[in-house]
Short mmCIF file of N, CA, C and O in Angstrom, two decimals:
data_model
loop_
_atom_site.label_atom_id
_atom_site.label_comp_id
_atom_site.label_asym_id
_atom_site.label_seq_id
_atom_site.Cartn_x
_atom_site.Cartn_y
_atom_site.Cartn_z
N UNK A 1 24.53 -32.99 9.18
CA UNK A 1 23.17 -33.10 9.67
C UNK A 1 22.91 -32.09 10.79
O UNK A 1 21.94 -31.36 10.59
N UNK A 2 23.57 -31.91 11.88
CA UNK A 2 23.74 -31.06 12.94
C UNK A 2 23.50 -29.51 12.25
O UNK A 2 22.50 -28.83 12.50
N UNK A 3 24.70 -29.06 11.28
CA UNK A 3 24.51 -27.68 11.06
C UNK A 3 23.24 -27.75 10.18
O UNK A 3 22.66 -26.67 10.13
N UNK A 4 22.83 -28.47 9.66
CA UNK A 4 21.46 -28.37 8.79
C UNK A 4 20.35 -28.24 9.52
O UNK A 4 19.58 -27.42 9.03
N UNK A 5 19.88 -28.86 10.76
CA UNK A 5 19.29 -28.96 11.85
C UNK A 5 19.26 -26.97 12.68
O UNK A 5 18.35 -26.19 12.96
N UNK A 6 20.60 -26.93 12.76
CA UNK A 6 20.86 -25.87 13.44
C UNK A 6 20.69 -24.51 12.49
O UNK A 6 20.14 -23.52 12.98
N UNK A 7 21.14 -24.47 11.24
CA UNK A 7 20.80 -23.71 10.42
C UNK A 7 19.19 -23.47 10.24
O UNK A 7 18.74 -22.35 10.00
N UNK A 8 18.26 -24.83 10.41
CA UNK A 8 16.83 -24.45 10.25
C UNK A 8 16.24 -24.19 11.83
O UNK A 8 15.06 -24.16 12.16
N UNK A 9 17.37 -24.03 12.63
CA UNK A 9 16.55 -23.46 13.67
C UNK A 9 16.42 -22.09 13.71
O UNK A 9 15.42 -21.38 13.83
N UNK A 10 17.74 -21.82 13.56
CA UNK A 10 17.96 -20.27 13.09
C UNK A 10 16.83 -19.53 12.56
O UNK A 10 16.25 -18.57 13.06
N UNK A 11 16.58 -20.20 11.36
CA UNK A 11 15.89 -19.67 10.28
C UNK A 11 14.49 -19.44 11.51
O UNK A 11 14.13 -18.32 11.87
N UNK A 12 13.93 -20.56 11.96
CA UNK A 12 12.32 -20.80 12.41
C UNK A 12 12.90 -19.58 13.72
O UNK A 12 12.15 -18.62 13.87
N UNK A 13 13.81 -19.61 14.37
CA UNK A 13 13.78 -18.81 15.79
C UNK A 13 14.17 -17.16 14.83
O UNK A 13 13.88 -16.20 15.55
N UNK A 14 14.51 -16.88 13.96
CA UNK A 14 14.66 -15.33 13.55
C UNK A 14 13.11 -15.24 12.91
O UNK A 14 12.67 -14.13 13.23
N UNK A 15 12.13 -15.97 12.15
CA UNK A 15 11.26 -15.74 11.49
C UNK A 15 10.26 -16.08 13.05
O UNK A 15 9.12 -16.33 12.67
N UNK A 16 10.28 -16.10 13.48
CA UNK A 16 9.01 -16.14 14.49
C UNK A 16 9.50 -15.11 15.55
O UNK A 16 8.60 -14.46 16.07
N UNK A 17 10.89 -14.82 16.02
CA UNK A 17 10.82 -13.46 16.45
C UNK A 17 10.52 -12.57 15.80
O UNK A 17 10.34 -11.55 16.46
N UNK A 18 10.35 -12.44 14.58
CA UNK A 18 10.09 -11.10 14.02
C UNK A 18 8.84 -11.11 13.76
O UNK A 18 8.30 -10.04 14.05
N UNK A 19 7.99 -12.06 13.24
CA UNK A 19 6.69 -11.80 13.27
C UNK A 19 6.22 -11.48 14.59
O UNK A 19 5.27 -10.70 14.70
N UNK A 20 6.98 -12.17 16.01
CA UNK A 20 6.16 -11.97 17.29
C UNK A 20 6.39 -10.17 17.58
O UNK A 20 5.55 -9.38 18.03
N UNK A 21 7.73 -9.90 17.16
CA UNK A 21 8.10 -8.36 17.33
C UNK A 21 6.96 -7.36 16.44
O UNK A 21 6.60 -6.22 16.75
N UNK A 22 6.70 -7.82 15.76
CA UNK A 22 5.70 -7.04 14.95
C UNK A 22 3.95 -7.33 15.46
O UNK A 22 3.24 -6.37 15.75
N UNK A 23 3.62 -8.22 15.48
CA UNK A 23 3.07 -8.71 15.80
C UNK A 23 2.15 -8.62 17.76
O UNK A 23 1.00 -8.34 18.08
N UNK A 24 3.02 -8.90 18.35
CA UNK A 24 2.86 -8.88 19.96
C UNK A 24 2.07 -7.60 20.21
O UNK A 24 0.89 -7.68 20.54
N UNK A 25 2.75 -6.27 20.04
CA UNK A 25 2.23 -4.98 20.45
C UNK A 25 0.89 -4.89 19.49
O UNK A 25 0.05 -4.45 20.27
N UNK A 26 0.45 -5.03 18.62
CA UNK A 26 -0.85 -4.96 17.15
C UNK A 26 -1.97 -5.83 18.31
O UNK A 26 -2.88 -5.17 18.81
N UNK A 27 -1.75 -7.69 18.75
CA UNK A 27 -2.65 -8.00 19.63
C UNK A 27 -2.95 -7.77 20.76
O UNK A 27 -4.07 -7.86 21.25
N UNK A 28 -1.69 -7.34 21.42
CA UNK A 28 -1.81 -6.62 22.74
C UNK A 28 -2.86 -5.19 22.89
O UNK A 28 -3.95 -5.23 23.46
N UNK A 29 -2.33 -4.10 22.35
CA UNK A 29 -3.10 -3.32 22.46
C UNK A 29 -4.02 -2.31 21.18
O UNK A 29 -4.53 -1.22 21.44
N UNK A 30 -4.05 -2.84 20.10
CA UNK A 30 -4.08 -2.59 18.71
C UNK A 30 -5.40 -2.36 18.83
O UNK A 30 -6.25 -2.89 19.55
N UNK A 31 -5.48 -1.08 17.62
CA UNK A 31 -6.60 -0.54 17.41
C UNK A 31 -7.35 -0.37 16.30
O UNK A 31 -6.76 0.17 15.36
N UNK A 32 -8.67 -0.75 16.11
CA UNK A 32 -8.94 -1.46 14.88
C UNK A 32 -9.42 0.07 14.23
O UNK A 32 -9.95 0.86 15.01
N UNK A 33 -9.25 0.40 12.98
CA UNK A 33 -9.94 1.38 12.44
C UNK A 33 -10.38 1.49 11.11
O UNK A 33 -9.53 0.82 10.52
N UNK A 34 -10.95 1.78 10.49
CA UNK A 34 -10.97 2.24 9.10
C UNK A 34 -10.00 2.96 8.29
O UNK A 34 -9.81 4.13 8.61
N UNK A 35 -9.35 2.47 7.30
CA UNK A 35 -8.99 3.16 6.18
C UNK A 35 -9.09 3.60 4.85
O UNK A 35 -9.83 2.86 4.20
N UNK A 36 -8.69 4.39 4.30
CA UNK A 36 -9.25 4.73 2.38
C UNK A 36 -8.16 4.27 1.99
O UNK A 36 -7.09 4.35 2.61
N UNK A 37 -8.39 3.64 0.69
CA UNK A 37 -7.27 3.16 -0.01
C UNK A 37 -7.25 4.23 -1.32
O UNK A 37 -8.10 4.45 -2.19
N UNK A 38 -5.92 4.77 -1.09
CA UNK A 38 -5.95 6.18 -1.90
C UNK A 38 -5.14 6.18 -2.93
O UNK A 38 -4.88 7.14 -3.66
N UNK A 39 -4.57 4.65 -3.02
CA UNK A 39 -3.71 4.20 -4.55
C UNK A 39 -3.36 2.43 -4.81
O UNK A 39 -3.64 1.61 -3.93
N UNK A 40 -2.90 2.13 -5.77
CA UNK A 40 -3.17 1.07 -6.35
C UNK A 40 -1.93 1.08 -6.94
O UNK A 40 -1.68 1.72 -7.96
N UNK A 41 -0.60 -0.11 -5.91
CA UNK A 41 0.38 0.04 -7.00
C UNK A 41 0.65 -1.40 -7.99
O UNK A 41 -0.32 -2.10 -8.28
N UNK A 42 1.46 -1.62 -8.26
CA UNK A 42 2.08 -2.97 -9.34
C UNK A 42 3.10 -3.03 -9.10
O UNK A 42 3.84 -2.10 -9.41
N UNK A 43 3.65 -4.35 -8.31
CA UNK A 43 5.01 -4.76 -8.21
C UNK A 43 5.43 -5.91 -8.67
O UNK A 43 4.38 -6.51 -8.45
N UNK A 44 6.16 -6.76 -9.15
CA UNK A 44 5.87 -8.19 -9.62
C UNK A 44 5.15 -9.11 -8.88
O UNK A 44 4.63 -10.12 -9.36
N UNK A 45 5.11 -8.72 -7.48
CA UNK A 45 4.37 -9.98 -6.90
C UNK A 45 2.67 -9.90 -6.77
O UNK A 45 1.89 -10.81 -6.49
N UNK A 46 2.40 -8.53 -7.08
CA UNK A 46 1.44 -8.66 -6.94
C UNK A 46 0.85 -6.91 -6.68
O UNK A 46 1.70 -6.02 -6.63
N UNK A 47 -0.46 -6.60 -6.55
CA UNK A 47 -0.64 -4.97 -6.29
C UNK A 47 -0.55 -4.75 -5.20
O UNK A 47 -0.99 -5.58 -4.40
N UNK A 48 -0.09 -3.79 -4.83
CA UNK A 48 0.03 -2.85 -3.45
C UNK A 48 -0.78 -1.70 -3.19
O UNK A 48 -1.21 -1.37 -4.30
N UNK A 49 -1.14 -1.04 -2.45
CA UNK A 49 -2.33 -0.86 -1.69
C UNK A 49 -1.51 0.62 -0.80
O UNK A 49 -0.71 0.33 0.09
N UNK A 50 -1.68 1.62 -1.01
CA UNK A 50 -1.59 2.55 0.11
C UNK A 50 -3.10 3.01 0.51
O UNK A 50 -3.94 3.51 -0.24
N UNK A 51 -3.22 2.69 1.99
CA UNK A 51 -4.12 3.33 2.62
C UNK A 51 -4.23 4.51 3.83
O UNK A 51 -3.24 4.65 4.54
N UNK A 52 -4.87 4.96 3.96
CA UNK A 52 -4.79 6.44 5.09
C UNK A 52 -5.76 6.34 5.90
O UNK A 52 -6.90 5.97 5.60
N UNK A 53 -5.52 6.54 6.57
CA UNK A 53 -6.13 5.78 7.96
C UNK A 53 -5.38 7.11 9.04
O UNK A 53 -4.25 7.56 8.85
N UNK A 54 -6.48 7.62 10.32
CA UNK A 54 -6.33 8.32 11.12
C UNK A 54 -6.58 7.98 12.69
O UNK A 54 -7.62 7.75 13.31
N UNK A 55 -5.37 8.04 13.06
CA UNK A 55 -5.14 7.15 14.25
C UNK A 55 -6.13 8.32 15.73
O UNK A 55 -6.39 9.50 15.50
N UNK A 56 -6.35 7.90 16.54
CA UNK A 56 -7.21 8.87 17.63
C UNK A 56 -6.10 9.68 17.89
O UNK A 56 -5.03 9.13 18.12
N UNK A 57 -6.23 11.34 17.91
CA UNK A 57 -5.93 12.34 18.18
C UNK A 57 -4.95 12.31 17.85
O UNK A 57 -4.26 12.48 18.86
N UNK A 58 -4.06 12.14 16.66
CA UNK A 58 -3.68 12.25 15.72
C UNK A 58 -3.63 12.64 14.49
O UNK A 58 -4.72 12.90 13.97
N UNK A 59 -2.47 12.78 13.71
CA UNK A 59 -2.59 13.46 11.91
C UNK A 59 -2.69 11.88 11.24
O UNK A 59 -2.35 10.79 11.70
N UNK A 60 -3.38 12.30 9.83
CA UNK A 60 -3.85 11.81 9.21
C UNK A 60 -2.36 10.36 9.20
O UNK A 60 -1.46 10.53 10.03
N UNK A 61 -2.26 8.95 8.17
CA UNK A 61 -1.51 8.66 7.91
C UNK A 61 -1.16 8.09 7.07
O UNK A 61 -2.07 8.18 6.25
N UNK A 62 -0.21 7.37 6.55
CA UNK A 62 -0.34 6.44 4.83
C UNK A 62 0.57 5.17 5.13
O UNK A 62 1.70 5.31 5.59
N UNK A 63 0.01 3.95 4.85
CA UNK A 63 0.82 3.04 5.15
C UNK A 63 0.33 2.04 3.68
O UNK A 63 -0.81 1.89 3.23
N UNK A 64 1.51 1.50 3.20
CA UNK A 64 1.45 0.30 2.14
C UNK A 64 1.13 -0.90 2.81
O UNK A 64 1.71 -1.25 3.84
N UNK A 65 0.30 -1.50 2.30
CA UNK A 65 0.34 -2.89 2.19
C UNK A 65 -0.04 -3.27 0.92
O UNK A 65 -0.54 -2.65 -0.02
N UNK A 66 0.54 -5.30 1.23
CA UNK A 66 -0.03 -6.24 0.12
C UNK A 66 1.56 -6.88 0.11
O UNK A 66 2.38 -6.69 1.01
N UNK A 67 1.80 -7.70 -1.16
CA UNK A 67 1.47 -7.77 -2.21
C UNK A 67 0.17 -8.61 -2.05
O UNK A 67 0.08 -9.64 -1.37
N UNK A 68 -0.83 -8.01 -2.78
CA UNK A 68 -2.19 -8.66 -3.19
C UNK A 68 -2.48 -9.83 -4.80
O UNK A 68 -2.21 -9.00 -5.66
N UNK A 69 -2.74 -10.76 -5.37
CA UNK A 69 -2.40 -10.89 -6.24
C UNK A 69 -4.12 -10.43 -6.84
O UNK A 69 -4.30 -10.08 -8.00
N UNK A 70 -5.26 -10.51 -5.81
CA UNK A 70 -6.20 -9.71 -5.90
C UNK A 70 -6.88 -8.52 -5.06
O UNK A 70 -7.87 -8.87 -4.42
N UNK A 71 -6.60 -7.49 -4.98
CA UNK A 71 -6.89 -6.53 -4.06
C UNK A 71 -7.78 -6.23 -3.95
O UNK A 71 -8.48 -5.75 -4.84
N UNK A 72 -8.27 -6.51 -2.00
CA UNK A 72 -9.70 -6.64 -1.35
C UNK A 72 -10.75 -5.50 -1.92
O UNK A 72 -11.97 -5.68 -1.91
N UNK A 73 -10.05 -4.16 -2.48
CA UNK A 73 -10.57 -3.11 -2.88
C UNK A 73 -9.62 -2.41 -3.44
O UNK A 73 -8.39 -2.47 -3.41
N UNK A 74 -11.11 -1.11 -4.43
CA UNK A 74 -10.28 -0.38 -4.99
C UNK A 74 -9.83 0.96 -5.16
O UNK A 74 -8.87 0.91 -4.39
N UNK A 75 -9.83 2.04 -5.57
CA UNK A 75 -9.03 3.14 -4.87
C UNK A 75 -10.54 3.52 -4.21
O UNK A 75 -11.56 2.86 -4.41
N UNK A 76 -10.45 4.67 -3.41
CA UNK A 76 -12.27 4.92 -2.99
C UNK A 76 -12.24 4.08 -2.04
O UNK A 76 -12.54 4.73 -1.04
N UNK A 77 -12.02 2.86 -1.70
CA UNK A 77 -12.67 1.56 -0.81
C UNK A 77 -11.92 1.84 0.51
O UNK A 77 -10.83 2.40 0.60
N UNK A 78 -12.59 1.41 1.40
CA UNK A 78 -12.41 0.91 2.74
C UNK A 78 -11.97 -0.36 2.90
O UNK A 78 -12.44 -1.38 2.39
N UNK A 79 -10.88 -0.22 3.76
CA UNK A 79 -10.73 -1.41 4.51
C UNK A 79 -10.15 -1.76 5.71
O UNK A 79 -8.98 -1.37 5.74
N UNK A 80 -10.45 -2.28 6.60
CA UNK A 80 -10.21 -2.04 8.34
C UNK A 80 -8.69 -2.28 8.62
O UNK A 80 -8.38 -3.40 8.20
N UNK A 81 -7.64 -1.62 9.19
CA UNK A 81 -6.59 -1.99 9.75
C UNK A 81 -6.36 -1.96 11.43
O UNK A 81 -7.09 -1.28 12.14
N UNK A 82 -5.41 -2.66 11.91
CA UNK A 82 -5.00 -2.56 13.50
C UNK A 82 -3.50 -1.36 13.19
O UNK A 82 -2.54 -1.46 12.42
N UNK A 83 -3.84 -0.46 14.04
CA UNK A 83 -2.30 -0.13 14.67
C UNK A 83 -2.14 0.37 15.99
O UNK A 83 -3.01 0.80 16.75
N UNK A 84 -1.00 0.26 16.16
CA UNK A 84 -0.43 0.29 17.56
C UNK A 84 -0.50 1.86 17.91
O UNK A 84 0.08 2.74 17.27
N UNK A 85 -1.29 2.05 18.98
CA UNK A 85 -1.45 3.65 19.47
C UNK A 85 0.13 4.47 20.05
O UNK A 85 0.40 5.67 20.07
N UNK A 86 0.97 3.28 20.50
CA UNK A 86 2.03 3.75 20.82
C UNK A 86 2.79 3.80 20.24
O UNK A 86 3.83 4.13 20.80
N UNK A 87 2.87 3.50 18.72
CA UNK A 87 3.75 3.65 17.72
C UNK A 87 2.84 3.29 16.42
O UNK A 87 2.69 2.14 16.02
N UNK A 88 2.21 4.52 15.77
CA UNK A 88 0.90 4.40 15.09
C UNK A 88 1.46 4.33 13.26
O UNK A 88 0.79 4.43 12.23
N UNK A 89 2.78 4.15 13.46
CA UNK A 89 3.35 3.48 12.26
C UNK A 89 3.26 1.89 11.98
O UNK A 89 3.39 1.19 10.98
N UNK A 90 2.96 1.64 13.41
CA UNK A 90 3.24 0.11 13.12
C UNK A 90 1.41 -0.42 13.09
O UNK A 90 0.56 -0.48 13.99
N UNK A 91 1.36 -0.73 11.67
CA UNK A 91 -0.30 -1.20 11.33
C UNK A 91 0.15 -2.44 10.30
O UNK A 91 1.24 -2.51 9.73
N UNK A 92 -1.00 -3.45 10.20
CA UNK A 92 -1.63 -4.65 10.00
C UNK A 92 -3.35 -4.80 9.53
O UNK A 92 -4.47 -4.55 9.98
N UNK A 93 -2.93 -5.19 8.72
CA UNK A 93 -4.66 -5.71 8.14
C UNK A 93 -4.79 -7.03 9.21
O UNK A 93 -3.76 -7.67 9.43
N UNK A 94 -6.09 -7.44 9.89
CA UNK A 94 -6.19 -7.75 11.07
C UNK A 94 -6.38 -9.67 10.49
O UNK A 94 -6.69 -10.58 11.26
N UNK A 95 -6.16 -9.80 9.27
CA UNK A 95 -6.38 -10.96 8.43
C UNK A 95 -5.14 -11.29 8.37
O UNK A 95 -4.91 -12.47 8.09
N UNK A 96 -3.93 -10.35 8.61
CA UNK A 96 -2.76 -10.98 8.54
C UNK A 96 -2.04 -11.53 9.79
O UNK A 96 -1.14 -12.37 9.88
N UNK A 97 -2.72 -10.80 10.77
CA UNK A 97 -1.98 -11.42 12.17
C UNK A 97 -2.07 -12.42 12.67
O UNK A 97 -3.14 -12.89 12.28
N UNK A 98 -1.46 -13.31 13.56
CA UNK A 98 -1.85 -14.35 13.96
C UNK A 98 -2.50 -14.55 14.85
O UNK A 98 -2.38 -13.63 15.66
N UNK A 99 -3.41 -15.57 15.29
CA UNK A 99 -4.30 -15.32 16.49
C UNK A 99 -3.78 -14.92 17.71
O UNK A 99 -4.37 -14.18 18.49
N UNK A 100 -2.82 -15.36 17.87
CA UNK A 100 -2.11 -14.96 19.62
C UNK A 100 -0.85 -15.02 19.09
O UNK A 100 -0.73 -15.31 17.90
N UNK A 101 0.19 -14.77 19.84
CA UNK A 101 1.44 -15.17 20.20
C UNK A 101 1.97 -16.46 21.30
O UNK A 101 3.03 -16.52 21.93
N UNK A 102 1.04 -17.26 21.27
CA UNK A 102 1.49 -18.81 22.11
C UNK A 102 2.65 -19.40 21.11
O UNK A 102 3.84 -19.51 21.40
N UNK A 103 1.92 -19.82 19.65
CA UNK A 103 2.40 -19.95 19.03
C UNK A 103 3.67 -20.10 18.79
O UNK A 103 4.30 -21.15 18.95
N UNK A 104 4.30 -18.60 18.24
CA UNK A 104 5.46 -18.08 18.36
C UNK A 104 6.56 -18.03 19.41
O UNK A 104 7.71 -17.71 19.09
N UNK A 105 6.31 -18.27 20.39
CA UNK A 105 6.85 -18.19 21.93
C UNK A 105 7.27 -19.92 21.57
O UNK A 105 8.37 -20.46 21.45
N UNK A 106 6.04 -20.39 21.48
CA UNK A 106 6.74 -22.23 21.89
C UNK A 106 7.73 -22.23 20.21
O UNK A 106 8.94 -22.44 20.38
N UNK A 107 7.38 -22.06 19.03
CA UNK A 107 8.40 -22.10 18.19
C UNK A 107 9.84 -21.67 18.53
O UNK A 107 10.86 -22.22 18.12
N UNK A 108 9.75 -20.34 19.54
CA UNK A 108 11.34 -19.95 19.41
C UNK A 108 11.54 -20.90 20.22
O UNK A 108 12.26 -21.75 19.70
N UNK A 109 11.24 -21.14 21.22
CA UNK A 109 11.52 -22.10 22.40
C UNK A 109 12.22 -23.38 21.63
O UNK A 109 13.44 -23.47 21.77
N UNK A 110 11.84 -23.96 21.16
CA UNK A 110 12.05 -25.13 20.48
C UNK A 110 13.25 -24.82 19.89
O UNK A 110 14.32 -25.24 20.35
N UNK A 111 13.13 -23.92 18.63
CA UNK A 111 14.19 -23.73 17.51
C UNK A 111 15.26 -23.26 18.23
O UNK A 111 16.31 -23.75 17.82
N UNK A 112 15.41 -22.41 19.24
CA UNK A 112 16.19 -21.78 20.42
C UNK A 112 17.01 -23.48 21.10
O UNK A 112 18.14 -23.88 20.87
N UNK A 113 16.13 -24.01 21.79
CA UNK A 113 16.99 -25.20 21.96
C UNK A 113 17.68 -26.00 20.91
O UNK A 113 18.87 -26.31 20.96
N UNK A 114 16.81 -26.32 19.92
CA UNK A 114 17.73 -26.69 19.06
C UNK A 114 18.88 -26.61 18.44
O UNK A 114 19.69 -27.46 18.06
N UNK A 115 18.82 -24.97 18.39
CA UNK A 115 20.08 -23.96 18.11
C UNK A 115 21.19 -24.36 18.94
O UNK A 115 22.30 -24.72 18.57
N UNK A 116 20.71 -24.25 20.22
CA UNK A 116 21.81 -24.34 21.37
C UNK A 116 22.26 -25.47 21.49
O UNK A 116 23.48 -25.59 21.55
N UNK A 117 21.49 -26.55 21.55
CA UNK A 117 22.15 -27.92 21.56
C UNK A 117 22.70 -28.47 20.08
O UNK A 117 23.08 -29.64 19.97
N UNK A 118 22.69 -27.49 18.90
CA UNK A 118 23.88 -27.65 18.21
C UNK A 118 24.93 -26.72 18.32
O UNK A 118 25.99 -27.06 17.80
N UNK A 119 24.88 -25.56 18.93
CA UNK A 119 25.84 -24.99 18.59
C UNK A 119 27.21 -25.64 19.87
O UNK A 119 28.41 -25.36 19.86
N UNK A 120 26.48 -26.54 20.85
CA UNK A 120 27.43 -27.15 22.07
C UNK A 120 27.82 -28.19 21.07
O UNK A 120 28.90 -28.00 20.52
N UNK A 121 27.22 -29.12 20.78
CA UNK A 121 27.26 -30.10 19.79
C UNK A 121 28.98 -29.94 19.11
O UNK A 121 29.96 -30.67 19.18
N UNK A 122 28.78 -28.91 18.62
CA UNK A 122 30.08 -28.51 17.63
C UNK A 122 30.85 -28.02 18.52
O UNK A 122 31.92 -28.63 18.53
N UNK A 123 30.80 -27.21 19.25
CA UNK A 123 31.84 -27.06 20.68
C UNK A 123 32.39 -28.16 20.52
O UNK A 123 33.47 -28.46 20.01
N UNK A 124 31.14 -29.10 21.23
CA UNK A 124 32.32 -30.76 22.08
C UNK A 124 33.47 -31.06 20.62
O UNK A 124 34.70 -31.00 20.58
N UNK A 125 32.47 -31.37 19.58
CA UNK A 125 33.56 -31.99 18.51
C UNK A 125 35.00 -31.45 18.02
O UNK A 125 36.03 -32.01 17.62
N UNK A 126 34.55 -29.98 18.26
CA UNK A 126 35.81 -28.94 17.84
C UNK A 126 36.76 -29.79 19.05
O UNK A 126 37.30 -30.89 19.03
N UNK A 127 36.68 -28.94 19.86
CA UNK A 127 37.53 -29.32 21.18
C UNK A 127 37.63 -30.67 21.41
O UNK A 127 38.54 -31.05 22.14
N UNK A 128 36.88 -31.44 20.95
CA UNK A 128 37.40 -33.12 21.54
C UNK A 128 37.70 -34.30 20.85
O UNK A 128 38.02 -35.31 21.47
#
């Protein structure tokens, strides 16, 4: 029960740091812009989407998203993304982010303790 407990903390404290890592810098200082969607791919899960989008005083750029199982648009089309001015690789359709990062912060918090008070848990038992 313990490592099952502790195993799904894991899981919730690595999946909410990484969305917050991705995530944090896009709400913090993220910049909303227009992009062309300049292809239309097919993957099993669904279509994928490269769009180009030109960050301020910057070269042009191309970033994938989706899987879509219906895509918002089609080649020709617009559609608004966020990216990070200080690292203008890192972009988000602004429908995928989460409203804040409170969220995420109290999840690791939690799953983080949880973690820890199993991984002592199994300490004591090993040793005692």
């Amino acid at each position: 029960m313990i490592t099952f407990a502790a195993l799904a903390a894991l899981i919730v404290f690595g999946v909410s740091l990484g969305v917050y890592v991705h995530a944090g810098p896009l709400l913090r200082r993220g910049v909303r812009t227009s992009a062309l969607c300049v292809d239309v791919g097919q993957v099993a899960a669904g279509s994928m989407l490269l769009l180009e989008y030109t960050p301020r005083g910057g070269p042009a750029r191309r970033h994938t998203v989706g899987p879509f199982v219906f895509p918002p648009v089609k080649v020709g089309g617009r559609l608004d993304v966020i990216y990070d001015p200080k690292r203008p690789q890192e972009v988000s359709l602004p429908d995928r982010l989460p409203r804040g990062t409170r969220g995420l912060v109290i999840a690791m918090a939690v799953s983080g303790a949880v973690l820890v008070a199993g991984v002592i848990r199994v300490v004591i038992a090993v040793r005692g």
